[in-house]
mmCIF file of C-alpha atoms in Angstrom:
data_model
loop_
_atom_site.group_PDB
_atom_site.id
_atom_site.type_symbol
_atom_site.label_atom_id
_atom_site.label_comp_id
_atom_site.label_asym_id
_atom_site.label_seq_id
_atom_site.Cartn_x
_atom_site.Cartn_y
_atom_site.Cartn_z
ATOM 1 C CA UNK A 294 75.700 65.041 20.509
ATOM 2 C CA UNK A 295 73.499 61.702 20.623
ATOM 3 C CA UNK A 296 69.805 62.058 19.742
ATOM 4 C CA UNK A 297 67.547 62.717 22.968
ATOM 5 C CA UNK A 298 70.355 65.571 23.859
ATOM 6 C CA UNK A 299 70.987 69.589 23.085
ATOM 7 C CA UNK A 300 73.111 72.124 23.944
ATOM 8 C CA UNK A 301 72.782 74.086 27.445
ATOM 9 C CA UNK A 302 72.623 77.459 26.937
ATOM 10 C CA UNK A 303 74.565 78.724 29.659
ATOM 11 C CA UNK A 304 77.008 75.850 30.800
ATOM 12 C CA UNK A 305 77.987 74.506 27.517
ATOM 13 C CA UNK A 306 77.772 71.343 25.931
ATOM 14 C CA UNK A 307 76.634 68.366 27.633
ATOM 15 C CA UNK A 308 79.221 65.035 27.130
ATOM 16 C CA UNK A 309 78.087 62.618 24.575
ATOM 17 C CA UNK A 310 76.212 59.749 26.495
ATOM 18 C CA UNK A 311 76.635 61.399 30.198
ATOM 19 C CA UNK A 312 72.401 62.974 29.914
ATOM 20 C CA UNK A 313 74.053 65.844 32.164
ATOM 21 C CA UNK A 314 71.888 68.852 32.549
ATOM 22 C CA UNK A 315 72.017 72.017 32.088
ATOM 23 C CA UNK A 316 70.895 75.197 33.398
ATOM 24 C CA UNK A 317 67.831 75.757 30.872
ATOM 25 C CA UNK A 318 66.159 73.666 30.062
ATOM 26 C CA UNK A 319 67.626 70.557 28.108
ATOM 27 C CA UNK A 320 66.264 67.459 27.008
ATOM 28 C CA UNK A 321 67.989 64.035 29.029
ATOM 29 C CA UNK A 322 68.351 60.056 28.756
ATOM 30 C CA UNK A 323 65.755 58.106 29.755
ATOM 31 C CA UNK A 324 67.369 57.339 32.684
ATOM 32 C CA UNK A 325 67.975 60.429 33.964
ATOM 33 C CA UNK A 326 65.777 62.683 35.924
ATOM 34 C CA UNK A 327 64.161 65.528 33.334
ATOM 35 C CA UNK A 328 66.065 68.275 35.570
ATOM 36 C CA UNK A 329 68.745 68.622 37.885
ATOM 37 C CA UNK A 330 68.186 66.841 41.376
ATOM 38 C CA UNK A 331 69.853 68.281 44.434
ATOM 39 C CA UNK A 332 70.174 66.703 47.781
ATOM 40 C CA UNK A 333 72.009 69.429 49.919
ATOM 41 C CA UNK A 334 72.667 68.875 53.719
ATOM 42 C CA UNK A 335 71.953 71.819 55.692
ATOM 43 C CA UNK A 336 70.259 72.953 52.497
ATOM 44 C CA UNK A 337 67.629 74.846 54.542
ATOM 45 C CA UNK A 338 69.705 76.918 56.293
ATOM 46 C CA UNK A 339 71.559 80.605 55.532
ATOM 47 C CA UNK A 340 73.936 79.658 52.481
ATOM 48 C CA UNK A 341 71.158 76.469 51.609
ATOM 49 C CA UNK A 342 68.373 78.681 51.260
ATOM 50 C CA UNK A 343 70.200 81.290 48.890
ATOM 51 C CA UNK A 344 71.908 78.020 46.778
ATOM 52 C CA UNK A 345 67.847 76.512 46.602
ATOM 53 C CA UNK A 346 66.792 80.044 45.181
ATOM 54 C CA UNK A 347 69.339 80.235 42.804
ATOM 55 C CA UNK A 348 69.225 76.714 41.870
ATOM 56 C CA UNK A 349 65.340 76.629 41.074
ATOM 57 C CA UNK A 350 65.769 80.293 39.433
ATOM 58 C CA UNK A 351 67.646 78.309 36.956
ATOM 59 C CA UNK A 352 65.520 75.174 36.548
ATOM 60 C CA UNK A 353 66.997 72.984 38.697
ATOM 61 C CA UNK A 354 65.013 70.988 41.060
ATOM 62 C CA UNK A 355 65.865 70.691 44.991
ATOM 63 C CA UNK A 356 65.725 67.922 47.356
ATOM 64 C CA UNK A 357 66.919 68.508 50.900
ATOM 65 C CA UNK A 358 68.426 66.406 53.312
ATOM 66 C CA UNK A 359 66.785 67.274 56.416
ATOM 67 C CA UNK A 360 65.966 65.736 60.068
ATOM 68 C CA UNK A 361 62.730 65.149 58.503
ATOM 69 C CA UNK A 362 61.048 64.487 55.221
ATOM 70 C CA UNK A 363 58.400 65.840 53.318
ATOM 71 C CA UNK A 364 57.775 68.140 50.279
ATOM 72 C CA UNK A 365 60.864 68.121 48.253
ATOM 73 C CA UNK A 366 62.902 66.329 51.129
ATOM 74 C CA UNK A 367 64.133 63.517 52.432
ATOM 75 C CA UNK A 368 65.464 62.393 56.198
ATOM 76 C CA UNK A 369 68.850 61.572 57.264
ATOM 77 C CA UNK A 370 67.084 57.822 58.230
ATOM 78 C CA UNK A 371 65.712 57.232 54.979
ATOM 79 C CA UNK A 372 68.998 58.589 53.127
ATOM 80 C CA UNK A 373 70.783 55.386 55.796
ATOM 81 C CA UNK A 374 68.132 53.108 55.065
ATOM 82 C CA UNK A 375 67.332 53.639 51.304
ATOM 83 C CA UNK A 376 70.130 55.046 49.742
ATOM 84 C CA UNK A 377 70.539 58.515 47.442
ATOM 85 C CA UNK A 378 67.303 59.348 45.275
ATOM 86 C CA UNK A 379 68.599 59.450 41.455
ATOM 87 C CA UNK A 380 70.075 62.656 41.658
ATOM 88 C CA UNK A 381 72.470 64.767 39.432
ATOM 89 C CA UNK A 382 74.629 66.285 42.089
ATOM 90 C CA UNK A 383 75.391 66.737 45.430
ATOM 91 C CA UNK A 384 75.808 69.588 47.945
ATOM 92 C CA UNK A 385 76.952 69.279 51.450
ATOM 93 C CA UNK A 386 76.320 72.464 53.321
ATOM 94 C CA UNK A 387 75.824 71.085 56.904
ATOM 95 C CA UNK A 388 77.080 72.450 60.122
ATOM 96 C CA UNK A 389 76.669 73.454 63.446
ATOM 97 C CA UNK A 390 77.050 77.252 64.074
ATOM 98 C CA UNK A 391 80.750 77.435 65.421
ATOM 99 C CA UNK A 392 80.280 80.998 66.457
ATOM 100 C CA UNK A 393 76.672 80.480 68.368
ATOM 101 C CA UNK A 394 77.178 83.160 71.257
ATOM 102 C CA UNK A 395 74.797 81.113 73.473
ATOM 103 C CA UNK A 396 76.735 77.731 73.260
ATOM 104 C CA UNK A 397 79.614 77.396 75.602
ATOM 105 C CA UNK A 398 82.878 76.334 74.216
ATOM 106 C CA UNK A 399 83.045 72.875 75.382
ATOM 107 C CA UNK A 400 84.063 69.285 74.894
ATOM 108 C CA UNK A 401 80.336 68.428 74.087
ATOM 109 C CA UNK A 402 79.720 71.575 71.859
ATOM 110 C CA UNK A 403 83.403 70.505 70.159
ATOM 111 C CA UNK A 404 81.352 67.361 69.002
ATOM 112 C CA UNK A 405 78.492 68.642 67.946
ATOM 113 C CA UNK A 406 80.721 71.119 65.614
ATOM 114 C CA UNK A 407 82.547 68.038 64.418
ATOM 115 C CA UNK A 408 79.766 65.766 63.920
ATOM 116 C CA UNK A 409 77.324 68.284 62.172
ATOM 117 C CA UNK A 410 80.300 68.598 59.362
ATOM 118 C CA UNK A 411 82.089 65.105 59.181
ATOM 119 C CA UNK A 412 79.600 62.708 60.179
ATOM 120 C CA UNK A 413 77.328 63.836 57.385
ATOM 121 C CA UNK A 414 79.406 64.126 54.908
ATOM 122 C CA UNK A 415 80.818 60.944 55.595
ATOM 123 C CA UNK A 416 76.748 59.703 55.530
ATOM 124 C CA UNK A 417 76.652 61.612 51.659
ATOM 125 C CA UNK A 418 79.978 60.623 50.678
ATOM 126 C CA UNK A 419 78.787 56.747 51.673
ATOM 127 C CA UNK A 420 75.116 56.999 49.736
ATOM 128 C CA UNK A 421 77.033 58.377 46.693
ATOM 129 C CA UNK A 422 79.501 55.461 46.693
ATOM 130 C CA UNK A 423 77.004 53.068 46.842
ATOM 131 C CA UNK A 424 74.510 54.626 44.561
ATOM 132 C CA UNK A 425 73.594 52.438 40.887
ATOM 133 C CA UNK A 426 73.528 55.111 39.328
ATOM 134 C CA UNK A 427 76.259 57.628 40.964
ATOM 135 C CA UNK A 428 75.468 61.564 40.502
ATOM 136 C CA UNK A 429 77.657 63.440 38.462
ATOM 137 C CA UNK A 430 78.624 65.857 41.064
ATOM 138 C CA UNK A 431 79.459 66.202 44.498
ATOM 139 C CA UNK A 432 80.031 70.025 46.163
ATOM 140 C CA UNK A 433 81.287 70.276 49.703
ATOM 141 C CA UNK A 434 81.255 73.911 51.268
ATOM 142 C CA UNK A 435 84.095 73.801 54.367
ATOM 143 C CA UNK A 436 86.152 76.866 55.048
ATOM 144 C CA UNK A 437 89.266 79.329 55.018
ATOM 145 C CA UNK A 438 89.944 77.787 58.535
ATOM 146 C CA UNK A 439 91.965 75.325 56.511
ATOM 147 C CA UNK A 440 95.155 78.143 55.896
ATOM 148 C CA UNK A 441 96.581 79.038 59.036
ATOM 149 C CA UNK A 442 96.498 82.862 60.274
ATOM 150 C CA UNK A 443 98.706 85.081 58.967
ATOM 151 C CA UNK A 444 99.168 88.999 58.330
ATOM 152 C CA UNK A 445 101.463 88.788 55.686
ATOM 153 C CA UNK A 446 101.181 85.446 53.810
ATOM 154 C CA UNK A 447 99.269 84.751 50.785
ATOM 155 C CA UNK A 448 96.974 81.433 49.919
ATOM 156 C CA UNK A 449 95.694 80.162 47.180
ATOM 157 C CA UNK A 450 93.685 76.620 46.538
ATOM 158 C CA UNK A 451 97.074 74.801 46.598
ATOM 159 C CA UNK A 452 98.613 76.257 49.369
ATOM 160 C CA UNK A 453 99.345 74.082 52.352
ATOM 161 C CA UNK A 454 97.285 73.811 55.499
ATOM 162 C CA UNK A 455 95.150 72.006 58.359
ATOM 163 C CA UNK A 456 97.126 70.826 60.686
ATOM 164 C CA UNK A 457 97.539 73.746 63.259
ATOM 165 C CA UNK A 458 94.824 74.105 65.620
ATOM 166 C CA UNK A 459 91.378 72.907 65.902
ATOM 167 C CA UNK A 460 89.425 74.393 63.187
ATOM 168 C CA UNK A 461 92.247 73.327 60.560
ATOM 169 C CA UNK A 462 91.920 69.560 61.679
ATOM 170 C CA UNK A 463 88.561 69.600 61.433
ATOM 171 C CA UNK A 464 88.843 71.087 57.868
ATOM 172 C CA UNK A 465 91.303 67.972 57.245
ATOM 173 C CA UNK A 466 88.797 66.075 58.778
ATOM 174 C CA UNK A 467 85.703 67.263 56.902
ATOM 175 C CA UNK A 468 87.046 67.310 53.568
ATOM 176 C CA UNK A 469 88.816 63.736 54.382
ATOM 177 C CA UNK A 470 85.443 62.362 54.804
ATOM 178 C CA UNK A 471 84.329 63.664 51.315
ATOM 179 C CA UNK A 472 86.758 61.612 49.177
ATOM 180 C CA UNK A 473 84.921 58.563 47.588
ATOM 181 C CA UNK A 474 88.028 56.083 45.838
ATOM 182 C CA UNK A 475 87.222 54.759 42.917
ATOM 183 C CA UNK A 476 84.092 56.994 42.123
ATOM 184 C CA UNK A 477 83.354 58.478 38.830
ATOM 185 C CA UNK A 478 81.494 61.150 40.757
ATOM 186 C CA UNK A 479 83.599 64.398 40.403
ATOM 187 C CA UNK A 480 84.352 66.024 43.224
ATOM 188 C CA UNK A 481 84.706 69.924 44.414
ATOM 189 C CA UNK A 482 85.458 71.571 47.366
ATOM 190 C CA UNK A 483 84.756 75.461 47.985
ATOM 191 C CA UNK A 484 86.443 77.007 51.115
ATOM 192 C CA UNK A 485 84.248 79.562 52.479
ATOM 193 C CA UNK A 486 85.260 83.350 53.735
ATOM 194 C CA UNK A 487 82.495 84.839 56.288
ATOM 195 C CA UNK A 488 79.790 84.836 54.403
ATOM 196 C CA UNK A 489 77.736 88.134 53.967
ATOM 197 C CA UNK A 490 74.621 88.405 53.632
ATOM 198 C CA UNK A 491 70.766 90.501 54.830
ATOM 199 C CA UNK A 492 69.340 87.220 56.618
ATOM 200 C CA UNK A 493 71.991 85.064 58.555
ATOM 201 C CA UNK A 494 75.550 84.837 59.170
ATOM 202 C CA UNK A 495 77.826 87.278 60.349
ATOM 203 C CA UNK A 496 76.397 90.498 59.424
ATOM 204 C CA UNK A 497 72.785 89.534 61.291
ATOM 205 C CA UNK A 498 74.627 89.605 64.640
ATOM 206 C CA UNK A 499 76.164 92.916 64.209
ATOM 207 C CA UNK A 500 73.924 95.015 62.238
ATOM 208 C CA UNK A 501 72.236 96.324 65.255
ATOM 209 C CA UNK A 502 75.541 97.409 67.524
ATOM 210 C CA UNK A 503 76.772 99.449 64.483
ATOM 211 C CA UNK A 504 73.135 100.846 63.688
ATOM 212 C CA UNK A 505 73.239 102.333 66.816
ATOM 213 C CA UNK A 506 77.270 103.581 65.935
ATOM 214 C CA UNK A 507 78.183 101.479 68.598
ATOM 215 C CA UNK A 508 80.254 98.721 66.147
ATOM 216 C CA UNK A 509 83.978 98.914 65.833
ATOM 217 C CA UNK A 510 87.001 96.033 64.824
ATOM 218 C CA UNK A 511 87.537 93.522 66.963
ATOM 219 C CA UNK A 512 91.121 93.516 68.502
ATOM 220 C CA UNK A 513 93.656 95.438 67.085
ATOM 221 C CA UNK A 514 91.576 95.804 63.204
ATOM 222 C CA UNK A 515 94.577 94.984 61.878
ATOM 223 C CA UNK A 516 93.730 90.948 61.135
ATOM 224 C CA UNK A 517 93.199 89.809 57.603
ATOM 225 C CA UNK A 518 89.157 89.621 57.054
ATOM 226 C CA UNK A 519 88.365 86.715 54.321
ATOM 227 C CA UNK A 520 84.820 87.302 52.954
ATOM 228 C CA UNK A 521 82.322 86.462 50.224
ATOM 229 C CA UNK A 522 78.851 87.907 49.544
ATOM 230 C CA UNK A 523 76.299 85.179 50.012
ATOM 231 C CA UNK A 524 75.442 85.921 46.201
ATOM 232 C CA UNK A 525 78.749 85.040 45.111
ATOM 233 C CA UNK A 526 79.152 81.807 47.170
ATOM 234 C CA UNK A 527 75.881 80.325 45.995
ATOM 235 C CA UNK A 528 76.579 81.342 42.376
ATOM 236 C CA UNK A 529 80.646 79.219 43.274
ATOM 237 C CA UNK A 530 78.514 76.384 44.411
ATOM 238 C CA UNK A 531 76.000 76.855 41.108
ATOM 239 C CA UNK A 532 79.408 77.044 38.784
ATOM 240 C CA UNK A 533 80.973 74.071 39.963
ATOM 241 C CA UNK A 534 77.992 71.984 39.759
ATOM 242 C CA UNK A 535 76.867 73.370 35.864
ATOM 243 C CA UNK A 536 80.800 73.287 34.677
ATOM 244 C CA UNK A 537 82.350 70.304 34.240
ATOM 245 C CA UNK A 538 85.814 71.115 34.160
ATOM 246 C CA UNK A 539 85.667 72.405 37.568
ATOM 247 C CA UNK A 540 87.092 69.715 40.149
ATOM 248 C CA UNK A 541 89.382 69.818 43.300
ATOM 249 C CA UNK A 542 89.440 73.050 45.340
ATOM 250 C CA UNK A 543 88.039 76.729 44.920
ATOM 251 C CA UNK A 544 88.793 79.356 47.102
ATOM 252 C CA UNK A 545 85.237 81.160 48.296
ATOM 253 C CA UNK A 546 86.088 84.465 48.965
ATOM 254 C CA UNK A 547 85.829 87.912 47.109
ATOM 255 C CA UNK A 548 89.109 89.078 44.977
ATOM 256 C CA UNK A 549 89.480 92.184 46.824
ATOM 257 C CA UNK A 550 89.124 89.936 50.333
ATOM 258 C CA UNK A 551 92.875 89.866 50.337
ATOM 259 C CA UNK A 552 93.146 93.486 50.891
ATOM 260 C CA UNK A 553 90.474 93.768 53.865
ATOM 261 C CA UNK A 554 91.454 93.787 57.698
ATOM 262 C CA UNK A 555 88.848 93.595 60.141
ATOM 263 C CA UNK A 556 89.259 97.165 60.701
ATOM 264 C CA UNK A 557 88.459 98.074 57.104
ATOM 265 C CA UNK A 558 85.747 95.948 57.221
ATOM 266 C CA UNK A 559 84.183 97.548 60.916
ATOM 267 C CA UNK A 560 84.618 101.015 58.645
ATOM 268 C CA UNK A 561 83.018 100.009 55.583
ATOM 269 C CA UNK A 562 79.802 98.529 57.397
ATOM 270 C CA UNK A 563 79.365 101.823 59.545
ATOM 271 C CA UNK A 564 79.771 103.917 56.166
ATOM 272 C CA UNK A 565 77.102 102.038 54.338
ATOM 273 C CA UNK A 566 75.101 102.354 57.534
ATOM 274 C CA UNK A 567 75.422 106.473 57.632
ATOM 275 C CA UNK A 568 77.472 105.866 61.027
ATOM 276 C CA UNK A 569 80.851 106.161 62.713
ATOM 277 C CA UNK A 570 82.685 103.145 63.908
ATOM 278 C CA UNK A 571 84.991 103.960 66.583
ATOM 279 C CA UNK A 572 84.467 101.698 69.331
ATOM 280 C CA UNK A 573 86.522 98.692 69.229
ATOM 281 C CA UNK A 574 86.069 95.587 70.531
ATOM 282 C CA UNK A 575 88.939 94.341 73.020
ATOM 283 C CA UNK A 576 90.429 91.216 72.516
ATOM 284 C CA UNK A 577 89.787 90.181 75.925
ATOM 285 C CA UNK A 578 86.029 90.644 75.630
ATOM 286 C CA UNK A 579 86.380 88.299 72.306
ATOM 287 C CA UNK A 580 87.890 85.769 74.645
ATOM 288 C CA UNK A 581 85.513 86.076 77.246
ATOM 289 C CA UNK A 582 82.506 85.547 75.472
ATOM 290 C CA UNK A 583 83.893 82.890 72.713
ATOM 291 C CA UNK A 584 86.756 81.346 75.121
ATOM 292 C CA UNK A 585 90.233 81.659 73.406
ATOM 293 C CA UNK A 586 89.997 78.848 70.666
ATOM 294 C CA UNK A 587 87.001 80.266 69.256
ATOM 295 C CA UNK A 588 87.680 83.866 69.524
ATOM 296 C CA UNK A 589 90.969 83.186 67.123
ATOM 297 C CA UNK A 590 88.609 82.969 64.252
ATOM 298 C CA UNK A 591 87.579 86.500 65.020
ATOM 299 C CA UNK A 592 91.095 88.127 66.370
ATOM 300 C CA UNK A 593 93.041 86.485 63.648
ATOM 301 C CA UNK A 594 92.781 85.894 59.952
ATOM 302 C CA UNK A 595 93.869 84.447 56.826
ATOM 303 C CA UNK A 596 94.691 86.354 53.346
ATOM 304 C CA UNK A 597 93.365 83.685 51.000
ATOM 305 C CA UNK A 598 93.327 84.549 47.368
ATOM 306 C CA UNK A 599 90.781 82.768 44.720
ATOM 307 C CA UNK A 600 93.124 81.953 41.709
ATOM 308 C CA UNK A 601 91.457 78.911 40.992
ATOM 309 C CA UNK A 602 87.892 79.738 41.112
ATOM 310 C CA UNK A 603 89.040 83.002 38.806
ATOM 311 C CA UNK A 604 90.665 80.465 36.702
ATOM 312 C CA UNK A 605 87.392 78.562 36.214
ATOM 313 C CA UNK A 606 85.515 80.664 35.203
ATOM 314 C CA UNK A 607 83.291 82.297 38.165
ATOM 315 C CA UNK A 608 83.021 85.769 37.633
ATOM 316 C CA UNK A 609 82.121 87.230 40.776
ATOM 317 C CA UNK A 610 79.202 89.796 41.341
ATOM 318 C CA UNK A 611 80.705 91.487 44.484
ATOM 319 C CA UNK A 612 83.982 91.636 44.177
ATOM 320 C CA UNK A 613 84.471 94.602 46.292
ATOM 321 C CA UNK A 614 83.287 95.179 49.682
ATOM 322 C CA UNK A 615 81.826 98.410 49.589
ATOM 323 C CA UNK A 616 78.891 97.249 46.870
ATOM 324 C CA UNK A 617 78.695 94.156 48.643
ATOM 325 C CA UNK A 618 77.633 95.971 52.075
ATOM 326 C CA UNK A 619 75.797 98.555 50.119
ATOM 327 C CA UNK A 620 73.617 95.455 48.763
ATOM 328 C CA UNK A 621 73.235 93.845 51.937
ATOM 329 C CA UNK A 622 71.942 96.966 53.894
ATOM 330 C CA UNK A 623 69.912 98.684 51.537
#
């Protein structure tokens, strides 16, 4: 290695010349920042704020992209106006909550969804491209959307997709907006299960229903149910930004995610909880609360397998659902 550099500990060695850091610790090029800059979009919210703890647990350090600036963050105007801060990598986890229960499905909520995801990615992907000194890295979290439902078939990374319905456009879309021709910035993309976890996402809004042993599956149970501990998809996010072998797409869901329905889910959450589960949800109360193009996200489901995050590397902490839940409702 040239003088000025040694090895990472964790993540290997770093490429003569590149000053890419690693997870403890290393020394860098003049150049470069001393540790690893991050400017994440959305990087404050439920899957942001678990990526920012693991991140600085490992020595990184953590800008945000934000509506505002301040400590350790920068706006959405000054990112327009002054370009990407010399950075390492770059996370996109940006989005508008597709599943809000207090947003009606409509054309202006549609565009909000669609905005919150391509039009800042498309603002990232821009500042990257016209960076002097480009980042190495560039992570964009989207989601298993892209596959289209199915209670038999079998996805992995290269299997084909997004352009069904609505969710798997915008996928198309959102990932679309990502590619930067002609950049030496490598680029990842991890598509998401539900993610699991004690303060946000989908477990938040039913922890109390099955508390009370009033939770059950949704629909007939019988839909494929593609998760990921939130552990698991920050530590995806982590890999592909410390490894640089890792480039394309990675499946983000748990290995044993294949073999869960909604219904084995619904029973697994009410065992960890010490309760029953037998009071389904019907389909037509999905519908009416969600309206029908949302409430397919629920009643359907995808089997998506993740060969080529395995392949990589990523060994997963949860990859079964019981320990996951256990962990998550302790």
């Amino acid at each position: 290695m040239e003088a000025g550099h040694e090895r990472g500990r964790c993540c290997g060695d770093a490429a003569p010349g590149t000053g890419r850091l690693c997870c403890r610790g290393v020394m860098a090029q003049e150049h470069s920042p001393d540790v690893l800059s991050l400017s994440p979009g959305g990087g404050t919210g439920f899957v942001g704020r678990a990526l920012t703890q693991l991140l600085r647990s490992r020595g990184h350090q953590v800008t945000h992209v934000s509506r505002r600036g301040g400590t350790d963050r920068i706006s959405w105007e000054e990112l327009s106006h002054s370009g990407l801060p010399l950075c390492e990598a770059v996370v996109n986890l940006a989005g508008e909550n597709v599943l809000n229960p207090f947003r009606r499905w409509n054309d202006d909520f549609c565009r909000e969804v669609v905005s919150s995801r391509v039009e800042t990615t498309k603002a990232l992907a821009k500042a990257i491209g016209a960076a002097e000194q480009p980042p190495r890295a560039w992570v964009l979290v989207t989601g298993v959307g892209f596959y289209r439902p199915s209670p038999t078939a079998e996805y992995t990374e290269d299997s084909a997709g997004g352009d069904f319905d609505f969710f798997s456009r915008l996928v198309s879309s959102w990932e679309a907006a990502a590619l930067i021709p002609g950049s030496p910035t490598r680029g990842v993309v991890v598509r998401s299960g539900v993610v699991l976890g004690r303060d946000g996402g989908a477990i938040s809004q039913m922890l109390l229903p099955f508390r009370l042993g009033l939770g059950g599956p949704m629909g007939s149970g019988l839909q494929p149910f593609p998760w990921i501990h939130i552990q698991d998809l920050a530590g995806i996010v982590c890999h592909a930004l410390e490894t640089e072998s890792v480039r394309g797409v990675l499946n983000g869901v748990a290995p044993s995610s294949p073999g869960t329905s909604n219904g084995t889910f619904a029973q697994e959450l009410a065992a960890a909880l010490g309760r029953p589960a037998l009071l389904p949800v019907p389909a037509w109360a999905v519908r009416a609360l969600f309206g029908a193009e949302r409430a397919s996200m629920l009643l359907e489901g995808q089997r998506v397998l993740p060969k080529r995050t395995l392949e990589s590397g990523y060994r997963f902490i949860f990859p079964e659902l019981p320990a996951a839940l256990k962990d998550i409702v302790a």
